[in-house]
XYZ file of C-alpha atoms in Angstrom:
665
model
C -12.391 -22.761 16.784
C -10.549 -26.128 16.955
C -6.859 -25.680 17.608
C -4.022 -28.048 18.735
C -3.659 -27.918 22.468
C -0.786 -25.501 23.330
C 2.458 -27.310 24.265
C 5.543 -26.483 26.192
C 5.754 -23.238 28.094
C 2.543 -22.120 26.379
C 0.380 -24.335 28.403
C 0.140 -22.102 31.307
C -1.462 -18.760 31.001
C 0.530 -17.627 34.015
C 3.700 -18.097 32.162
C 2.759 -15.447 29.540
C 3.983 -11.992 30.184
C 1.554 -9.517 28.449
C 4.115 -8.029 26.200
C 6.961 -10.512 26.188
C 7.912 -10.999 22.599
C 5.581 -10.666 19.745
C 4.593 -7.868 17.398
C 4.190 -4.411 18.820
C 3.010 -1.347 17.027
C 5.621 1.403 16.221
C 5.869 4.165 13.781
C 8.963 4.736 11.750
C 10.472 8.094 10.859
C 7.940 8.513 8.104
C 4.973 7.701 10.198
C 4.486 4.273 8.816
C 2.942 1.680 11.205
C 5.485 -0.961 11.920
C 5.570 -4.356 13.677
C 8.006 -3.727 16.471
C 9.053 -7.163 17.549
C 10.642 -7.391 21.109
C 12.884 -10.475 20.975
C 13.061 -12.616 23.905
C 16.279 -14.005 25.575
C 15.836 -17.348 24.030
C 15.236 -18.878 27.316
C 11.891 -20.063 28.984
C 8.803 -19.552 26.798
C 10.850 -18.688 23.759
C 12.651 -21.881 23.620
C 9.819 -23.999 24.628
C 7.748 -22.433 21.864
C 10.334 -23.158 19.223
C 10.517 -26.890 20.278
C 6.771 -27.029 20.929
C 6.167 -26.477 17.159
C 8.280 -29.604 16.615
C 9.614 -30.934 13.326
C 7.696 -32.884 10.709
C 4.613 -30.905 11.262
C 2.667 -31.375 8.094
C 5.701 -32.224 6.131
C 3.811 -34.026 3.357
C 1.305 -31.176 2.625
C 3.235 -28.344 4.006
C 4.918 -25.382 2.345
C 7.947 -25.510 0.031
C 10.944 -23.458 -0.637
C 10.736 -23.671 -4.401
C 12.584 -21.169 -6.716
C 9.119 -19.549 -7.450
C 8.698 -18.982 -3.587
C 12.224 -17.551 -3.369
C 11.535 -15.164 -6.340
C 8.342 -14.105 -4.722
C 9.852 -13.218 -1.332
C 12.726 -11.522 -3.008
C 10.336 -9.396 -5.027
C 8.192 -8.771 -2.064
C 11.377 -7.593 -0.071
C 12.702 -5.600 -2.977
C 12.059 -2.294 -1.326
C 13.343 -3.114 1.983
C 16.050 -0.871 3.750
C 17.421 -4.042 5.094
C 18.742 -2.380 8.425
C 20.653 -4.813 10.628
C 22.832 -4.710 13.640
C 26.431 -3.955 12.833
C 28.744 -6.644 12.820
C 31.894 -5.557 10.956
C 31.467 -7.777 7.934
C 34.888 -8.760 6.423
C 35.768 -7.847 2.848
C 34.274 -4.269 3.041
C 36.351 -0.998 2.833
C 35.589 1.356 5.649
C 35.601 5.128 5.367
C 35.188 7.977 7.812
C 32.779 10.714 6.917
C 32.835 14.025 8.907
C 31.402 17.355 8.475
C 27.784 16.020 8.093
C 26.851 17.082 11.590
C 27.345 20.714 10.508
C 24.847 20.660 7.871
C 21.391 22.249 7.911
C 19.908 18.844 8.288
C 21.569 18.096 11.600
C 19.023 19.920 13.484
C 16.212 17.695 12.031
C 14.653 15.025 14.202
C 16.717 12.271 12.532
C 20.067 14.218 12.840
C 20.857 14.325 9.036
C 23.120 11.214 8.935
C 20.719 9.093 6.979
C 20.199 11.999 4.361
C 24.130 12.183 4.152
C 24.290 8.574 3.349
C 21.712 8.884 0.718
C 23.572 11.886 -0.718
C 26.849 9.913 -0.900
C 25.039 6.912 -2.615
C 23.423 9.156 -5.114
C 26.556 11.004 -5.968
C 28.702 7.850 -6.163
C 26.208 6.183 -8.369
C 26.431 9.161 -10.719
C 30.072 8.392 -11.283
C 29.341 5.016 -13.093
C 28.048 4.564 -16.536
C 24.420 4.611 -17.140
C 22.712 1.257 -16.742
C 25.310 -0.181 -14.287
C 24.092 -1.291 -10.805
C 23.626 1.457 -8.296
C 26.321 1.925 -5.717
C 25.230 1.293 -2.044
C 26.567 1.746 1.400
C 26.622 -1.612 2.914
C 26.883 -0.767 6.564
C 27.053 2.436 8.524
C 28.113 3.246 12.093
C 27.875 6.415 14.189
C 30.623 7.143 16.586
C 30.167 10.733 17.924
C 30.489 13.083 14.999
C 32.070 10.439 12.839
C 30.067 8.534 10.354
C 31.779 5.309 9.565
C 30.469 3.671 6.319
C 31.463 0.258 4.824
C 31.496 -0.176 1.074
C 32.622 -2.619 -1.411
C 36.495 -2.372 -2.151
C 35.869 -1.528 -5.625
C 33.497 1.408 -4.749
C 35.680 3.071 -2.147
C 37.615 5.297 -4.581
C 34.268 6.735 -5.799
C 33.316 7.658 -2.281
C 36.673 9.012 -1.581
C 36.511 11.174 -4.570
C 33.526 12.912 -2.972
C 35.752 14.442 -0.311
C 35.074 18.144 -0.176
C 31.563 17.905 -1.737
C 28.969 20.236 -0.245
C 26.033 18.642 1.574
C 23.189 20.821 2.936
C 25.557 23.837 3.287
C 28.404 21.685 4.991
C 31.622 20.398 3.456
C 32.082 16.616 3.839
C 35.619 15.136 4.679
C 36.035 11.512 3.533
C 38.947 9.445 4.248
C 39.859 5.697 4.292
C 39.906 4.335 7.821
C 43.286 2.868 8.959
C 43.386 -0.589 10.561
C 40.285 -2.653 11.515
C 39.341 -1.188 14.968
C 35.757 -0.768 14.280
C 35.063 -4.627 13.667
C 33.702 -4.614 17.273
C 31.760 -1.470 18.070
C 32.245 0.199 21.424
C 29.466 0.024 23.943
C 28.412 3.681 23.462
C 28.458 3.552 19.723
C 25.111 3.684 17.825
C 24.904 0.143 16.267
C 23.062 0.391 13.102
C 23.819 0.065 9.306
C 21.898 -0.071 6.263
C 22.467 -2.459 3.418
C 20.200 -4.837 1.237
C 19.334 -8.504 1.767
C 22.383 -10.203 0.726
C 21.093 -13.827 0.555
C 17.475 -13.978 -0.096
C 17.600 -17.712 -0.789
C 18.676 -18.135 2.774
C 16.039 -15.786 3.960
C 13.345 -17.730 2.038
C 14.583 -20.994 3.419
C 14.283 -19.885 6.971
C 10.831 -18.337 6.481
C 9.634 -21.471 4.611
C 10.936 -23.743 7.396
C 8.959 -21.572 10.029
C 5.809 -21.635 7.790
C 6.077 -25.316 7.175
C 6.013 -26.159 10.925
C 3.390 -23.567 11.762
C 1.012 -25.039 9.119
C -1.284 -27.909 10.334
C -3.012 -29.570 7.363
C -5.312 -31.753 9.523
C -6.827 -28.646 11.198
C -6.319 -26.394 8.123
C -4.444 -23.938 10.481
C -1.785 -21.464 9.991
C -0.303 -20.681 13.327
C 1.212 -17.115 13.362
C 1.338 -16.816 17.168
C 4.224 -15.571 19.223
C 6.404 -14.520 16.136
C 8.819 -12.546 18.312
C 10.057 -15.733 19.889
C 10.283 -17.866 16.860
C 14.041 -18.124 16.468
C 13.839 -19.193 12.747
C 12.178 -15.720 11.981
C 14.277 -13.850 14.501
C 17.379 -15.121 12.941
C 16.510 -13.652 9.692
C 17.433 -10.227 11.045
C 14.115 -8.709 10.088
C 13.086 -7.945 13.645
C 16.381 -5.930 14.318
C 14.703 -2.634 13.650
C 11.264 -1.115 13.088
C 11.913 -0.396 9.298
C 12.275 -4.008 8.295
C 9.729 -5.207 10.977
C 7.157 -3.061 9.041
C 7.744 -4.939 5.887
C 7.707 -8.493 7.395
C 4.111 -9.416 7.652
C 3.047 -8.023 4.224
C 6.065 -9.910 2.633
C 5.048 -13.028 4.539
C 1.492 -12.618 3.132
C 2.880 -12.300 -0.340
C 4.805 -15.527 0.035
C 1.517 -17.224 1.233
C -0.299 -15.751 -1.631
C 2.231 -17.342 -4.033
C 2.160 -20.803 -2.404
C -1.592 -21.010 -2.122
C -2.279 -20.295 -5.814
C -5.808 -19.542 -6.069
C -8.784 -18.476 -3.917
C -10.268 -21.958 -4.147
C -7.029 -23.540 -2.922
C -7.022 -21.110 0.092
C -10.566 -21.932 0.973
C -9.849 -25.653 0.801
C -6.508 -25.619 2.741
C -6.871 -22.673 5.177
C -9.703 -22.091 7.496
C -8.090 -20.932 10.673
C -5.228 -18.358 11.627
C -3.721 -17.849 14.988
C -2.248 -14.458 15.681
C -2.309 -14.759 19.514
C 0.507 -13.456 21.725
C 1.986 -10.929 19.362
C 1.583 -7.824 21.525
C -0.604 -6.209 18.787
C -1.995 -2.929 19.933
C -4.113 -2.735 16.729
C -4.310 -4.640 13.407
C -2.458 -2.077 11.276
C 0.732 -4.192 11.206
C -1.162 -7.278 10.079
C -4.000 -5.855 8.099
C -2.868 -7.486 4.809
C -4.210 -10.737 6.300
C -7.683 -9.642 5.358
C -6.605 -9.301 1.634
C -4.587 -12.484 1.536
C -7.050 -14.913 3.482
C -10.470 -13.206 3.355
C -12.370 -16.579 3.633
C -11.049 -17.915 7.019
C -13.573 -19.166 9.454
C -11.492 -19.009 12.613
C -9.456 -16.099 13.853
C -7.594 -16.148 17.133
C -6.428 -12.773 18.435
C -6.137 -13.730 22.116
C -3.452 -12.332 24.411
C -2.708 -9.111 22.497
C -3.275 -5.562 23.716
C -6.380 -4.389 21.889
C -8.140 -1.756 24.158
C -11.021 -0.204 21.873
C -13.023 -1.019 18.842
C -10.999 1.324 16.766
C -7.966 -1.001 17.329
C -9.618 -3.820 15.188
C -12.075 -1.603 13.145
C -9.931 -2.035 9.987
C -11.164 -5.575 9.747
C -14.835 -4.493 10.045
C -16.776 -5.815 6.931
C -13.835 -8.117 6.175
C -13.726 -11.876 6.911
C -17.437 -12.344 5.760
C -17.181 -16.105 6.379
C -15.785 -15.830 9.984
C -17.545 -18.272 12.433
C -15.319 -18.074 15.519
C -13.358 -14.851 16.793
C -11.172 -15.313 19.892
C -10.411 -12.121 21.736
C -9.671 -13.606 25.092
C -6.820 -11.843 27.049
C -7.317 -8.413 25.595
C -8.209 -5.288 27.536
C -10.944 -4.754 25.021
C -12.977 -7.635 26.868
C -13.235 -5.530 30.033
C -13.490 -2.036 28.310
C -16.160 -2.630 25.796
C -19.265 -3.999 27.641
C -21.291 -5.119 24.633
C -18.288 -6.490 22.652
C -19.888 -9.691 21.716
C -22.956 -8.080 20.265
C -20.930 -5.665 18.367
C -18.802 -8.527 16.876
C -22.052 -10.226 16.005
C -23.075 -7.052 13.966
C -19.727 -6.811 12.216
C -19.488 -10.539 11.049
C -22.750 -12.080 9.658
C -21.755 -15.538 10.021
C -20.149 -15.288 13.358
C -21.200 -17.967 15.841
C -18.592 -17.663 18.747
C -16.772 -14.958 20.452
C -14.101 -16.315 22.634
C -15.989 -19.632 23.034
C -19.246 -17.995 23.865
C -21.965 -18.744 21.385
C -23.642 -15.588 20.023
C -25.892 -17.013 17.344
C -26.982 -20.483 16.311
C -25.875 -22.105 13.042
C -29.348 -21.649 11.685
C -29.232 -17.848 12.704
C -25.862 -17.526 11.046
C -27.056 -19.039 7.919
C -30.141 -16.795 7.925
C -28.098 -13.659 8.648
C -25.951 -14.174 5.724
C -28.938 -14.472 3.350
C -29.826 -10.732 3.172
C -26.988 -9.861 0.785
C -28.462 -7.854 -2.038
C -27.970 -9.568 -5.326
C -26.172 -7.030 -7.136
C -25.748 -6.974 -10.882
C -23.681 -3.925 -11.414
C -23.219 -2.582 -14.844
C -19.881 -1.304 -15.865
C -20.810 2.277 -16.956
C -19.087 4.398 -19.522
C -17.349 7.493 -18.627
C -19.248 10.494 -17.040
C -18.391 13.543 -18.985
C -20.184 16.654 -17.587
C -18.502 19.405 -19.529
C -19.187 23.009 -19.427
C -19.283 25.001 -22.762
C -17.127 22.377 -24.421
C -14.019 23.606 -22.364
C -13.019 20.187 -21.220
C -13.551 18.551 -24.623
C -11.630 21.139 -26.579
C -8.713 20.918 -24.048
C -8.330 17.123 -24.287
C -8.611 17.272 -28.083
C -5.760 19.805 -28.236
C -3.513 18.609 -25.358
C -2.494 15.025 -26.316
C -1.718 15.669 -30.037
C 0.280 18.652 -28.794
C 2.081 16.705 -26.159
C 3.153 14.087 -28.818
C 4.397 16.727 -31.380
C 5.368 20.036 -29.580
C 5.743 19.902 -25.840
C 7.640 23.108 -25.437
C 4.801 25.109 -27.023
C 2.256 23.182 -25.095
C 3.903 24.059 -21.724
C 3.597 27.760 -22.303
C 0.020 27.494 -23.781
C -1.684 26.385 -20.533
C 0.696 26.480 -17.676
C 1.712 29.550 -15.581
C 3.969 30.288 -12.699
C 1.592 28.696 -10.222
C 0.764 25.603 -12.394
C 2.278 22.179 -10.882
C 2.944 18.956 -12.619
C 4.148 15.706 -11.103
C 4.315 12.058 -12.078
C 4.793 8.575 -10.495
C 5.416 5.192 -11.791
C 3.299 2.203 -10.609
C 5.423 -0.809 -10.958
C 3.113 -3.185 -9.116
C 0.445 -3.290 -11.890
C 1.014 -6.513 -13.861
C 0.915 -6.334 -17.775
C -2.154 -7.827 -19.247
C -1.758 -11.479 -20.620
C -2.502 -10.488 -24.071
C 0.313 -7.928 -24.039
C 3.177 -10.822 -23.961
C 4.127 -9.944 -27.508
C 4.430 -6.181 -26.790
C 8.132 -5.086 -26.346
C 8.954 -4.343 -22.677
C 11.263 -1.433 -21.837
C 12.603 -0.619 -18.267
C 11.406 2.183 -16.181
C 14.784 3.741 -15.278
C 14.301 6.634 -17.635
C 11.056 7.621 -15.821
C 12.107 6.883 -12.177
C 14.879 9.503 -12.092
C 12.344 12.210 -11.909
C 9.421 10.406 -10.646
C 7.561 11.622 -7.466
C 6.651 8.267 -5.803
C 5.895 9.307 -2.367
C 5.983 5.874 -0.950
C 9.590 5.660 -1.947
C 10.879 9.182 -1.428
C 11.043 10.138 2.205
C 13.249 13.148 1.978
C 11.149 16.375 2.110
C 13.437 18.327 -0.115
C 13.394 15.705 -2.755
C 9.459 15.589 -2.637
C 9.256 19.224 -3.048
C 11.752 19.376 -5.891
C 9.764 16.746 -7.818
C 6.652 18.816 -7.821
C 7.514 20.761 -10.798
C 6.115 24.485 -10.855
C 5.913 26.841 -13.766
C 6.071 26.309 -17.609
C 9.985 26.235 -17.769
C 10.496 23.309 -15.266
C 7.518 21.544 -16.596
C 8.788 21.809 -20.182
C 12.230 20.696 -18.952
C 10.955 17.436 -17.421
C 8.612 16.885 -20.395
C 11.455 16.992 -22.753
C 13.417 14.471 -20.677
C 10.686 11.750 -21.230
C 10.548 9.324 -24.168
C 8.737 10.544 -27.354
C 5.106 9.368 -27.318
C 2.324 8.713 -29.608
C -1.283 8.599 -28.215
C -4.142 6.829 -30.057
C -6.288 9.409 -32.137
C -8.953 10.417 -29.666
C -11.874 10.443 -32.244
C -10.976 7.485 -34.455
C -10.101 5.251 -31.493
C -12.233 6.522 -28.702
C -12.678 3.063 -27.395
C -9.128 3.191 -26.109
C -9.765 6.174 -23.956
C -11.837 6.783 -20.788
C -12.284 10.465 -20.253
C -14.368 11.942 -17.287
C -14.977 15.602 -16.675
C -16.841 17.273 -13.675
C -17.286 20.821 -12.311
C -14.858 21.804 -9.497
C -15.944 24.969 -7.629
C -13.759 27.100 -5.199
C -10.532 27.131 -7.117
C -8.235 29.932 -6.111
C -8.635 33.062 -8.335
C -5.207 34.026 -9.791
C -6.515 37.643 -10.400
C -7.673 38.019 -6.775
C -10.931 39.304 -7.652
C -12.964 36.466 -6.234
C -11.876 35.725 -2.620
C -14.397 32.769 -2.548
C -12.739 31.118 -5.491
C -13.785 30.433 -8.982
C -15.397 27.651 -10.862
C -13.128 25.139 -12.763
C -13.168 21.574 -14.067
C -11.382 18.260 -13.097
C -10.597 16.084 -16.095
C -9.473 12.512 -15.606
C -8.212 10.379 -18.494
C -7.337 6.669 -18.552
C -5.529 5.517 -21.721
C -2.387 4.242 -23.363
C 0.399 5.462 -25.491
C 3.351 4.134 -27.517
C 6.952 5.119 -26.945
C 8.349 5.640 -30.446
C 11.882 6.290 -31.754
C 10.539 8.856 -34.197
C 7.117 10.398 -34.746
C 7.597 10.278 -38.524
C 8.817 6.737 -38.681
C 6.538 5.709 -35.917
C 8.513 2.528 -34.795
C 6.994 1.410 -31.505
C 9.491 0.719 -28.679
C 7.059 -0.138 -26.040
C 3.397 0.544 -24.933
C 2.315 1.766 -21.574
C -0.909 2.573 -19.832
C -1.557 5.896 -18.010
C -3.858 7.801 -15.692
C -3.678 11.560 -15.921
C -5.792 14.119 -13.997
C -5.939 17.831 -14.863
C -7.460 20.595 -12.723
C -8.550 23.437 -15.189
C -9.357 27.067 -14.235
C -9.691 30.392 -15.831
C -6.470 32.155 -16.509
C -4.511 33.777 -19.311
C -3.678 30.612 -21.266
C -4.977 29.590 -24.630
C -8.795 30.195 -24.738
C -8.643 31.672 -21.390
C -7.737 28.268 -19.653
C -4.884 27.586 -17.109
C -3.863 24.086 -15.856
C -3.788 24.465 -12.044
C -2.417 21.011 -11.524
C -1.285 18.056 -13.768
C -0.848 14.567 -12.158
C 0.365 11.598 -14.398
C 0.530 8.019 -13.197
C 2.494 5.482 -15.459
C 2.005 1.699 -15.355
C 2.446 -1.348 -17.536
C 0.289 -1.811 -20.500
C -3.046 -3.093 -19.561
C -5.263 -2.383 -22.554
C -8.689 -0.891 -22.477
C -11.145 -3.647 -21.372
C -11.497 -2.127 -17.900
C -13.716 0.753 -18.938
C -15.544 -0.923 -21.781
C -19.424 -0.737 -20.976
C -21.075 -3.896 -20.117
C -24.604 -4.804 -19.539
C -26.115 -2.885 -22.338
C -26.235 0.757 -23.242
C -27.357 3.310 -20.672
C -30.240 5.259 -22.076
C -30.950 7.537 -19.265
C -29.107 8.743 -16.231
C -29.725 7.254 -12.945
C -32.654 8.553 -11.222
C -32.906 8.986 -7.404
C -35.844 7.364 -5.768
C -37.934 9.877 -4.124
C -39.340 8.385 -0.829
C -42.439 9.838 0.917
C -40.769 9.075 4.214
C -39.162 10.918 7.063
C -35.690 10.670 8.062
C -34.486 7.098 8.801
C -34.402 6.093 12.531
C -30.791 6.289 13.942
C -29.233 4.802 17.008
C -27.953 7.053 19.589
C -24.577 8.605 18.432
C -24.918 7.392 14.911
C -22.855 9.721 12.671
C -21.334 11.477 15.626
C -17.790 11.672 16.888
C -17.416 9.569 20.015
C -14.448 8.290 21.778
C -13.132 5.127 20.203
C -14.894 5.826 16.943
C -12.616 6.171 13.995
C -13.069 8.988 11.319
C -13.567 6.277 8.744
C -16.480 4.875 10.723
C -18.072 8.225 11.114
C -17.990 8.907 7.451
C -19.378 5.303 6.653
C -22.245 5.958 8.956
C -23.029 9.288 7.121
C -23.000 7.804 3.817
C -25.254 5.019 4.988
C -27.594 7.648 6.300
C -27.698 9.523 3.109
C -28.416 6.301 1.110
C -31.214 5.372 3.570
C -32.813 8.837 3.257
C -32.594 8.721 -0.459
C -34.005 5.161 -0.899
C -36.044 4.340 2.229
C -33.687 1.343 3.192
C -32.960 0.758 6.730
C -29.437 1.662 7.829
C -28.490 -1.928 8.074
C -29.522 -2.674 4.479
C -27.845 0.627 3.357
C -24.629 -0.656 5.006
C -24.854 -3.983 3.306
C -25.261 -2.249 -0.084
C -22.552 0.141 0.580
C -20.169 -2.512 1.564
C -20.764 -4.452 -1.672
C -20.012 -1.494 -3.727
C -16.860 -0.366 -1.888
C -18.852 2.521 -0.245
C -19.424 4.217 -3.550
C -22.714 6.165 -3.367
C -23.360 6.369 -7.054
C -22.778 2.604 -7.480
C -24.863 1.890 -4.343
C -27.834 3.752 -5.881
C -27.486 2.076 -9.128
C -27.417 -1.332 -7.365
C -30.420 -0.374 -5.424
C -32.404 0.550 -8.561
C -31.665 -2.837 -10.069
C -32.849 -5.034 -7.142
C -35.506 -2.808 -5.227
C -38.363 -4.707 -6.598
C -37.084 -7.866 -5.101
C -36.124 -6.583 -1.687
C -38.293 -7.563 1.425
C -40.506 -5.325 3.199
C -38.105 -5.362 6.387
C -35.359 -3.831 4.088
C -37.236 -0.514 4.289
C -38.066 1.720 7.437
């Protein structure tokens, strides 16, 4: 891997403390993997590093801070909590909140103060007219039992009006702080506040400057090493706490994705990435690199703290063009004796591991050849109904949902039935839908159960709606809909149905459970102002999954669970069958062979082996046993079909006649 010679304080290995600066793995209060960056003092290696990157590095062909880039980063960071170190910003009104520590949540691991702030924001926002900007607490400071919050002056009266409100069983006392004594926090105060990124343009500029000098066009190198001591990045404030650290690298990759506008552009301009000296204990914090830059040829992971194969296993089967992997300076070098051989198996084109040749260029080219030439058909839906139960349910449900939701809720849902829905805002609208009217999502998000956005346990439980009354209530709060007629416009629907054994028996007569069905529907609907007039307000796509079981509902059917996902309108081309009609179901190849030979420990639970790896080995074994393929070829086939057994079997049927003899055991 060709890299610039390290400069400044980086030139000597002895000057690098093992964990000084860089990205470290943490988990936040919700269990998310975060990039915990330990920021250096700004002396020694930190300063030398910043100067070593120099100015004018790749200025002509570097990155730019265009408005598009700023918008991209702003969007990428839109969900950040934005926690920073308290600094007593001027122009904000400061209020003292007491009583929160006597609530039921005070005994929780977080102490309950974050939930108290969220409660105040929610109540204060409810005092403004619908459609206006939500009211936020800009800063917060803990001083013993006093929670000091800073808000915009025009919002302070709304918060003061919440004085006496009940929060989790406790009465809140809220008053305006007199004077400005909190501008400089005392040494024993918890110095943390939550707000939103106030100047995204400034943040974009700082990150762009850092990326610009870290990109070397002549070597096609993106240097992301020692991020914790890059003062351009540190000064953005994103490393002040673990919540924003966890969002930093994915956001940075989104900006890279916007700047390098196509896969071909990336392949031509980026061949090497340096992630050395970031104190990485695993690749969880930087895993998005594999999605953003999958075709890089050189990857430097030196001087981190990887210890086991499971620490880097998330990148197995990734980087299929990788030629040089650097793991020097990681404990894994000493703890895994056959590391180079394993890396050789993981990456078919790999020629070097930490400068040591593991295969020749000719061997690498030959190793990359056995990719099975897949020509996967896009199949139609798989509908395996029983006694037309699923078919009749679907035919009845959607017209009824459009016309009489109240009656529908009592027809199939009982006290144990559950309904929830979420909104996927990340899905882009199809290009052909530009002329379709666009409506905001606010009317849906009020009751949506997006678990990646909702971290409060009580709220999560509250938005899992139980029983016909609560389900009817939430249905009636949603816009009026009109689904396409299922029979006349069947091409706009994808409906699948499969048997689902072992459902709980509501009567209690079958301790082992009863049989049911799982029905999954992908489709679209129009929001209309009135069903009789039928004026379309907007179109949306949806995915809906029902679990059906025997019960006291209509036709002896009950809905056990109902999960709805809403997304921007994307049409129906995704499930349109391609490659010709399927005249017969896929037949499994019957092999007159014994069990495939397995290496010692294959499919077993061993120290350092992840659960995901164990599952992959078992799936590969099943495919080998069914087809006669070797485990290696089964792994290749499954990797190319996203480890989908049915798709892998279909792919095998298409190409088995052209496979070499060594593909079989």
